[in-house]
Short mmCIF file of C-alpha atoms in Angstrom, two decimals:
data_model
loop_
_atom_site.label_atom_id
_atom_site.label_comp_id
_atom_site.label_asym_id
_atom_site.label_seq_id
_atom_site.Cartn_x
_atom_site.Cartn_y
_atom_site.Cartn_z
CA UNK A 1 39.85 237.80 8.47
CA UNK A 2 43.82 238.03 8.33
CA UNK A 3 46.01 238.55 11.78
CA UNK A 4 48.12 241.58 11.44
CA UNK A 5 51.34 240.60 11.03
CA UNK A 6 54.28 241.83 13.49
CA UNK A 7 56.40 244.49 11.88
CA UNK A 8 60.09 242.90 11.84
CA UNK A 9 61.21 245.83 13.22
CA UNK A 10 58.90 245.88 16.08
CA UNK A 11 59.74 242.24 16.87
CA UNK A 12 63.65 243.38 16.54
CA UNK A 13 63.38 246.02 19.16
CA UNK A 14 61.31 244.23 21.54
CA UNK A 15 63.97 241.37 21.07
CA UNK A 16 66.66 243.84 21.83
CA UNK A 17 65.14 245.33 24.42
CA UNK A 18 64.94 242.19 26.75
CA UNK A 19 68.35 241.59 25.82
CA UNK A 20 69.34 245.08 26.85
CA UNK A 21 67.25 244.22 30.33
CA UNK A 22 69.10 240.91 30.82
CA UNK A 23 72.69 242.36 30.17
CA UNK A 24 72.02 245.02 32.53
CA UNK A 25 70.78 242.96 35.12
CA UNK A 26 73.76 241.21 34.80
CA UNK A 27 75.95 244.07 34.66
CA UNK A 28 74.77 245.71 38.23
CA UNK A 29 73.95 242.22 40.09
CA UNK A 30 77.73 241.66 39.42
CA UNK A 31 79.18 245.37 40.44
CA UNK A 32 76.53 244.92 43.51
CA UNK A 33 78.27 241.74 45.05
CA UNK A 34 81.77 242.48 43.97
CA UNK A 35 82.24 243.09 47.33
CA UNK A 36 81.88 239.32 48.40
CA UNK A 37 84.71 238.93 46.02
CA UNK A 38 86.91 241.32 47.66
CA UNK A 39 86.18 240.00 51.02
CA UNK A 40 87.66 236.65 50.19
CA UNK A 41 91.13 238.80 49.94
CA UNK A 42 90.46 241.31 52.38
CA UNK A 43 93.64 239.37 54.01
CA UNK A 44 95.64 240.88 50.98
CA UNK A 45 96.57 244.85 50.98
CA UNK A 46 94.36 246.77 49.05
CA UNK A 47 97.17 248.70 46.77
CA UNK A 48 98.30 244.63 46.52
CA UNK A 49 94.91 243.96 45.30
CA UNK A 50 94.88 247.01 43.34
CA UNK A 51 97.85 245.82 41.31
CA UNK A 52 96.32 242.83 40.52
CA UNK A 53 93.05 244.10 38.90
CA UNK A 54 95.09 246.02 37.03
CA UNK A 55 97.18 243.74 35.32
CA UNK A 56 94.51 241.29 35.25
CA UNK A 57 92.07 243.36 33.71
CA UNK A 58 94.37 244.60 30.89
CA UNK A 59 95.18 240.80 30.27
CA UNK A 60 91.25 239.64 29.90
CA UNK A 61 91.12 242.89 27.59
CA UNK A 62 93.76 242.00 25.63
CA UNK A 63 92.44 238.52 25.13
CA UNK A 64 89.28 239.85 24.32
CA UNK A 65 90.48 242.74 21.77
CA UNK A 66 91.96 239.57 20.26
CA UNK A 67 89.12 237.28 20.17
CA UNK A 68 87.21 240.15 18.31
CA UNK A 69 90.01 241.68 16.42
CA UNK A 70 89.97 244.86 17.13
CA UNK A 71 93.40 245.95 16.80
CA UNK A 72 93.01 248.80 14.35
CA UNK A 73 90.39 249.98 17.03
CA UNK A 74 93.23 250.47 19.85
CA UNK A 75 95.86 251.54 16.65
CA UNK A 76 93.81 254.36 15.77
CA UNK A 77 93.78 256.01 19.14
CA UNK A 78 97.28 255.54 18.93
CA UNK A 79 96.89 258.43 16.10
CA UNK A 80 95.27 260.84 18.25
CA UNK A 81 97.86 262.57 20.89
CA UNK A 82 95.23 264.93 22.60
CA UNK A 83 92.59 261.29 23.11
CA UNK A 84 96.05 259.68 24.26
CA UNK A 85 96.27 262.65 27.18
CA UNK A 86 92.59 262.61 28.13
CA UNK A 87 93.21 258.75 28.29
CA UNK A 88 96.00 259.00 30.46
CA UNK A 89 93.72 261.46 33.23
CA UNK A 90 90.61 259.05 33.22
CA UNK A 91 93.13 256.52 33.79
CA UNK A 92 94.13 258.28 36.82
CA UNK A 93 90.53 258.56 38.24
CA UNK A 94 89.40 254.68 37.80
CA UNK A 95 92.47 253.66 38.90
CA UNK A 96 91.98 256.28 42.41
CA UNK A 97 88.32 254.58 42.35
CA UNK A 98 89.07 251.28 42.11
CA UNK A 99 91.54 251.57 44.86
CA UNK A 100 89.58 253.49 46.99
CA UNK A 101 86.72 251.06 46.81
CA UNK A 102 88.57 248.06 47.59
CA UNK A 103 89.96 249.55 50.79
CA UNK A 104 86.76 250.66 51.71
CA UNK A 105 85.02 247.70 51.20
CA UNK A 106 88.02 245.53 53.08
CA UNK A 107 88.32 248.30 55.69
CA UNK A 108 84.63 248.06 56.83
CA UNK A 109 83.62 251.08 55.16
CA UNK A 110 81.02 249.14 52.47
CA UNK A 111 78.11 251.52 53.65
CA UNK A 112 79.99 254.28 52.84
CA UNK A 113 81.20 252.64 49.47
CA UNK A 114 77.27 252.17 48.69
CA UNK A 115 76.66 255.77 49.71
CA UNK A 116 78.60 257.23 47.16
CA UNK A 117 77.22 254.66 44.38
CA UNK A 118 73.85 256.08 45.16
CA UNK A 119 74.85 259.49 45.00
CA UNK A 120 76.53 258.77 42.04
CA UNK A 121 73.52 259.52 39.95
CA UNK A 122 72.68 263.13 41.09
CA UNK A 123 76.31 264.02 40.24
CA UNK A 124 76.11 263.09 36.74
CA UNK A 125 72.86 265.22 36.73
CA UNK A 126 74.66 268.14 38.25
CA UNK A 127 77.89 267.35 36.16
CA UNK A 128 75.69 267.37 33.04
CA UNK A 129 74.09 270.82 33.62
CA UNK A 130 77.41 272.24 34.26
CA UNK A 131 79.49 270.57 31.20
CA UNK A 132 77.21 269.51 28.77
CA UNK A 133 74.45 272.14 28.99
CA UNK A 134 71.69 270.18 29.94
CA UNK A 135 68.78 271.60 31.50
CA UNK A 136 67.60 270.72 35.10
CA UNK A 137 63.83 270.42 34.94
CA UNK A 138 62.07 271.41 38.45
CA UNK A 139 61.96 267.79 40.24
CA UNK A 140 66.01 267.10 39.53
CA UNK A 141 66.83 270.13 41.16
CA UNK A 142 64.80 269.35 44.06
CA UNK A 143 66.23 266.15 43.99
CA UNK A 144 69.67 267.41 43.68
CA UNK A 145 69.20 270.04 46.64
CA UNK A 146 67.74 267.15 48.65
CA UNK A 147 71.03 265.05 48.55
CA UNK A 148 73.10 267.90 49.53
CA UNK A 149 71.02 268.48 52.27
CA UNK A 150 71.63 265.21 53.36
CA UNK A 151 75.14 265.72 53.46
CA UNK A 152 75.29 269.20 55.05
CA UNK A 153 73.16 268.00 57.76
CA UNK A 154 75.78 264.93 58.34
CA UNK A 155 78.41 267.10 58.40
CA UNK A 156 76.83 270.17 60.39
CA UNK A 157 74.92 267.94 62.86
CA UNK A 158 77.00 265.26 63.42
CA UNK A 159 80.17 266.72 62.72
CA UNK A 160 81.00 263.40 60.14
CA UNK A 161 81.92 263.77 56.27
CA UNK A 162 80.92 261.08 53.86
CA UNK A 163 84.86 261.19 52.60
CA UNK A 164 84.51 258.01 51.06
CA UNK A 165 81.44 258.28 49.52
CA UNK A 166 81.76 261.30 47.69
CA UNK A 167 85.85 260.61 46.92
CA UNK A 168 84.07 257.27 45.10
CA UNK A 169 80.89 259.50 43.57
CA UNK A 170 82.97 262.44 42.39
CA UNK A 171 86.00 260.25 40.65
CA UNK A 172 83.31 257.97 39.17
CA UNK A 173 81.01 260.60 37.42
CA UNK A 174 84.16 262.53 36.38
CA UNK A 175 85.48 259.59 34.72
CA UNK A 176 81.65 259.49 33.25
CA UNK A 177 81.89 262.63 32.31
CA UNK A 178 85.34 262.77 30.40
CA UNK A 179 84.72 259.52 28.98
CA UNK A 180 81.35 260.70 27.57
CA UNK A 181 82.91 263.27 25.71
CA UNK A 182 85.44 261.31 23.93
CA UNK A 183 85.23 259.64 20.90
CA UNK A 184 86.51 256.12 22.11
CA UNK A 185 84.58 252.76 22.31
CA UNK A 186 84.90 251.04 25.75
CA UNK A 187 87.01 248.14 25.28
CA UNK A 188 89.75 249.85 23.30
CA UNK A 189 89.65 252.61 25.57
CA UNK A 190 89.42 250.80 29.01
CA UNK A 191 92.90 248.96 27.47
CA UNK A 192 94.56 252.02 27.01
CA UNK A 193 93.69 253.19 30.40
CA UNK A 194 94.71 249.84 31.87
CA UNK A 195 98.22 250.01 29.87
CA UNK A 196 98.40 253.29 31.82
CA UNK A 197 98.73 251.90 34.78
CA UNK A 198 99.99 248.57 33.99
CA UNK A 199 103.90 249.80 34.72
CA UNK A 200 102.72 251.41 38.36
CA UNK A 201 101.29 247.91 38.93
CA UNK A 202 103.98 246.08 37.94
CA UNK A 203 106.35 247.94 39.98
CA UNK A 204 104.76 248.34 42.95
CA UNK A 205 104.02 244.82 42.80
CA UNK A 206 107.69 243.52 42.27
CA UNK A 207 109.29 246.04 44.13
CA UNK A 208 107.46 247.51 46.91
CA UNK A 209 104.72 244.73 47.93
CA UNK A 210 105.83 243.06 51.43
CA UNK A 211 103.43 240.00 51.66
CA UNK A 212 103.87 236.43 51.04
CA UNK A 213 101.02 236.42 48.73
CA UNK A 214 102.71 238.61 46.47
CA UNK A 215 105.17 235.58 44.99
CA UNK A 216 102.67 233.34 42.96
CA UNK A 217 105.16 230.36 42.69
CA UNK A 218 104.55 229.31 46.33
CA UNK A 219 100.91 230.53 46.84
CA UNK A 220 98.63 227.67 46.78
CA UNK A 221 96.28 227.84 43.13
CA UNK A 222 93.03 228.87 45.41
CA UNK A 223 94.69 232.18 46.41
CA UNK A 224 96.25 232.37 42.64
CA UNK A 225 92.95 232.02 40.88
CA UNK A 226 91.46 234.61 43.49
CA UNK A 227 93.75 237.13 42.30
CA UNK A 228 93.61 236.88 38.65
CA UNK A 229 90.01 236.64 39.04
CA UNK A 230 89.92 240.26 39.43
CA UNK A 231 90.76 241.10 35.92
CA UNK A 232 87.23 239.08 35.04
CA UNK A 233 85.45 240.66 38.24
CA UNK A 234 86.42 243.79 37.17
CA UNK A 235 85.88 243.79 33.10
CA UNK A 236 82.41 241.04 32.78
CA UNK A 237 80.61 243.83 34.12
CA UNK A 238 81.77 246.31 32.11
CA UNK A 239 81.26 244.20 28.84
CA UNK A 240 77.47 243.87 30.40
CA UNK A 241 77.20 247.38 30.77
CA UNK A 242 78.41 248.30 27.30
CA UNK A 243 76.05 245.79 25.56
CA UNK A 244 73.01 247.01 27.41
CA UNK A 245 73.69 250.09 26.89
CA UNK A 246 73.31 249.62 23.14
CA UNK A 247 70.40 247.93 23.29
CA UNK A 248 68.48 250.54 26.31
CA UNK A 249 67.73 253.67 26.37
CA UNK A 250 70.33 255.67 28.76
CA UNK A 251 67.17 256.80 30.74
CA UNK A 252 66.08 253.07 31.23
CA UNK A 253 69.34 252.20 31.59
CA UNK A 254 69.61 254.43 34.52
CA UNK A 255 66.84 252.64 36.88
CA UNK A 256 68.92 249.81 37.20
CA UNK A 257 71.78 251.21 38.70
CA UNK A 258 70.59 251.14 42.38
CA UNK A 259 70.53 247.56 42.04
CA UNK A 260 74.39 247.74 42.60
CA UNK A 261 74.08 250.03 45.82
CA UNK A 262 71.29 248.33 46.90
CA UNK A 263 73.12 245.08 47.29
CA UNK A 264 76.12 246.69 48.35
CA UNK A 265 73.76 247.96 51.69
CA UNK A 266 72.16 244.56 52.61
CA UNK A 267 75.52 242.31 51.99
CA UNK A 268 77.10 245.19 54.63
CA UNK A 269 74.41 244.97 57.14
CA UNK A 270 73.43 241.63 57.28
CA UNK A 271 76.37 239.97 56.57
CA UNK A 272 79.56 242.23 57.50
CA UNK A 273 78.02 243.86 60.34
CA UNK A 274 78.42 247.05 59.53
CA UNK A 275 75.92 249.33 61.42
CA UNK A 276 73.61 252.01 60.28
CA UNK A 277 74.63 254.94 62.96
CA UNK A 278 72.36 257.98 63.07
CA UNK A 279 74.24 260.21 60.75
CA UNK A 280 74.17 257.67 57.91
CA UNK A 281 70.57 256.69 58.57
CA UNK A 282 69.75 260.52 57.92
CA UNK A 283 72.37 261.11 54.68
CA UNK A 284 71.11 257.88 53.48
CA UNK A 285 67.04 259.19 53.94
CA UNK A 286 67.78 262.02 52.14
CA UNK A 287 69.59 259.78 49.37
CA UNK A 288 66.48 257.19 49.15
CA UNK A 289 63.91 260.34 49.33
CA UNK A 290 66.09 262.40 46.29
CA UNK A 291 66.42 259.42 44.07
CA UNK A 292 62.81 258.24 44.78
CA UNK A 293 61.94 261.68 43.28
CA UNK A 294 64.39 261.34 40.62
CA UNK A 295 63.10 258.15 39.26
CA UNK A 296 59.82 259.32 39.42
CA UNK A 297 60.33 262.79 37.49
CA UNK A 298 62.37 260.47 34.84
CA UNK A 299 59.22 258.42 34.52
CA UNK A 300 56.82 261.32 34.27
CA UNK A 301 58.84 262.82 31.84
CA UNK A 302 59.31 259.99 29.84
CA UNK A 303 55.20 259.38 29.70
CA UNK A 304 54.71 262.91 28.78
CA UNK A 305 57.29 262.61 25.47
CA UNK A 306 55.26 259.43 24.45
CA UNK A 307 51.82 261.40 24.62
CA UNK A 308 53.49 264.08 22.78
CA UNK A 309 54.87 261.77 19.98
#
């Protein structure tokens, strides 16, 4: 009697697969405590802090670029004046995002800052049925009307608006969106948008900053590695992301991105004593109970395509 033998193939995907599952593990356990990270600096202004992720993160990326030679990658956007202009306004958006979640996060605002990564989601549903013409099946739009609810009912009822969490959920899924739609990899693209904002950095940084930590001759080499730090806090993710992302399916993909949020919530209340007041509890219930249906739906969906294949 002869063993069937594994398809290659089969053995392949399976292979890829838990590699997909480990990078993206990786990917939101990192963007989840990022916030420690910030903390440690939260003495530093967050434009300061700003500047340095920045110019940081377009070092690492250059580095990287290098490492792997892809230098005809970045030359060929070069090439292309109308990807040049759509780089320049995502650059604009993850450069508002990543400022306004550092100040969040070192302003005590981390609840709201995990807010807007869980609503995060349902925009790029809603973004996607406006823009790209995808269709909402019955459960997304239920989950969709669910998380506005939650927010009307905030801002009716308790006369509060989740500013921060939708500034951070809109500019993200934007940025999603836009970047979705161009032809770009992430690395060479994410340097371009960095070399965007490189000279603001750079200038604010030598001409405007007011600080002592902004000289990095006399800081002490803790406080130095902290700061360039954030160019690697800022772009290992991302390099995590982009190699699951190959390797999952986007639906798959997109269960483990409440691992970030969810982390983001417990580090706030348990360590930085941030408090759950009544108008979050009840945007937040309505968050939980829309992407509880959401993930569900997804699933159910996904069983039903198998059955049909």
């Amino acid at each position: 009697m002869r063993l069937p033998i594994p398809r290659c193939d089969n053995l392949m995907t399976s292979t890829q697969q838990k590699q997909g599952i480990y990078y993206a593990l990786a990917a939101f356990i990192m963007w989840g405590l990022a916030p420690i990270y910030f903390k440690l600096i939260d003495s530093i202004g967050a434009l300061e802090i700003l500047a340095h992720r920045v110019v940081w993160s377009f070092v690492f990326i250059m580095i990287i670029i290098a490492i792997k030679k892809n230098w005809h990658k970045v030359q060929s956007i070069f090439k292309q004046p109308k990807l040049l202009l759509m780089l320049l306004l995502t650059s604009t958006l993850l450069g508002f995002n990543w400022g306004l979640f550092i100040w969040a996060v070192n302003s005590g605002h981390m609840l709201d800052a995990s807010l807007g990564y869980y609503i995060n989601p349902l925009f790029n549903v809603l973004l996607g049925i406006l823009f790209l013409g995808e269709r909402l099946r019955l459960f997304q739009g239920v989950a969709v009307g669910l998380a506005a609810l939650g927010v009307i009912i905030q801002l009716v009822s308790f006369g509060s608006f989740p500013v921060i969490a939708l500034g951070l959920a809109t500019s993200f899924a934007i940025y999603g969106l836009l970047r979705k739609k161009m032809a770009v990899e992430s690395l060479p693209g994410l340097l371009l948008e960095s070399l965007v904002l490189v000279p603001f950095a750079l200038v604010y940084w030598f001409f405007y900053v007011d600080s002592a930590s902004a000289d990095l001759t006399v800081n002490n080499w803790q406080l130095n590695i902290l700061l360039i730090s954030a160019g690697i806090v800022t772009t290992l993710p991302l390099l995590c992301f982009t190699a699951a992302a190959k390797r999952l399916q986007y639906s798959t993909l997109g269960f483990f991105q409440y691992i970030g949020p969810s982390l983001m919530f417990c580090l706030a209340v348990m360590f930085y004593g941030e408090t759950v007041g009544v108008d979050r509890l009840v945007t937040f219930g309505f968050i939980w109970s829309a992407l509880a249906l959401y993930t569900w739906d997804a699933i159910r969906s996904s069983k039903t395509k198998k059955k049909s294949n």
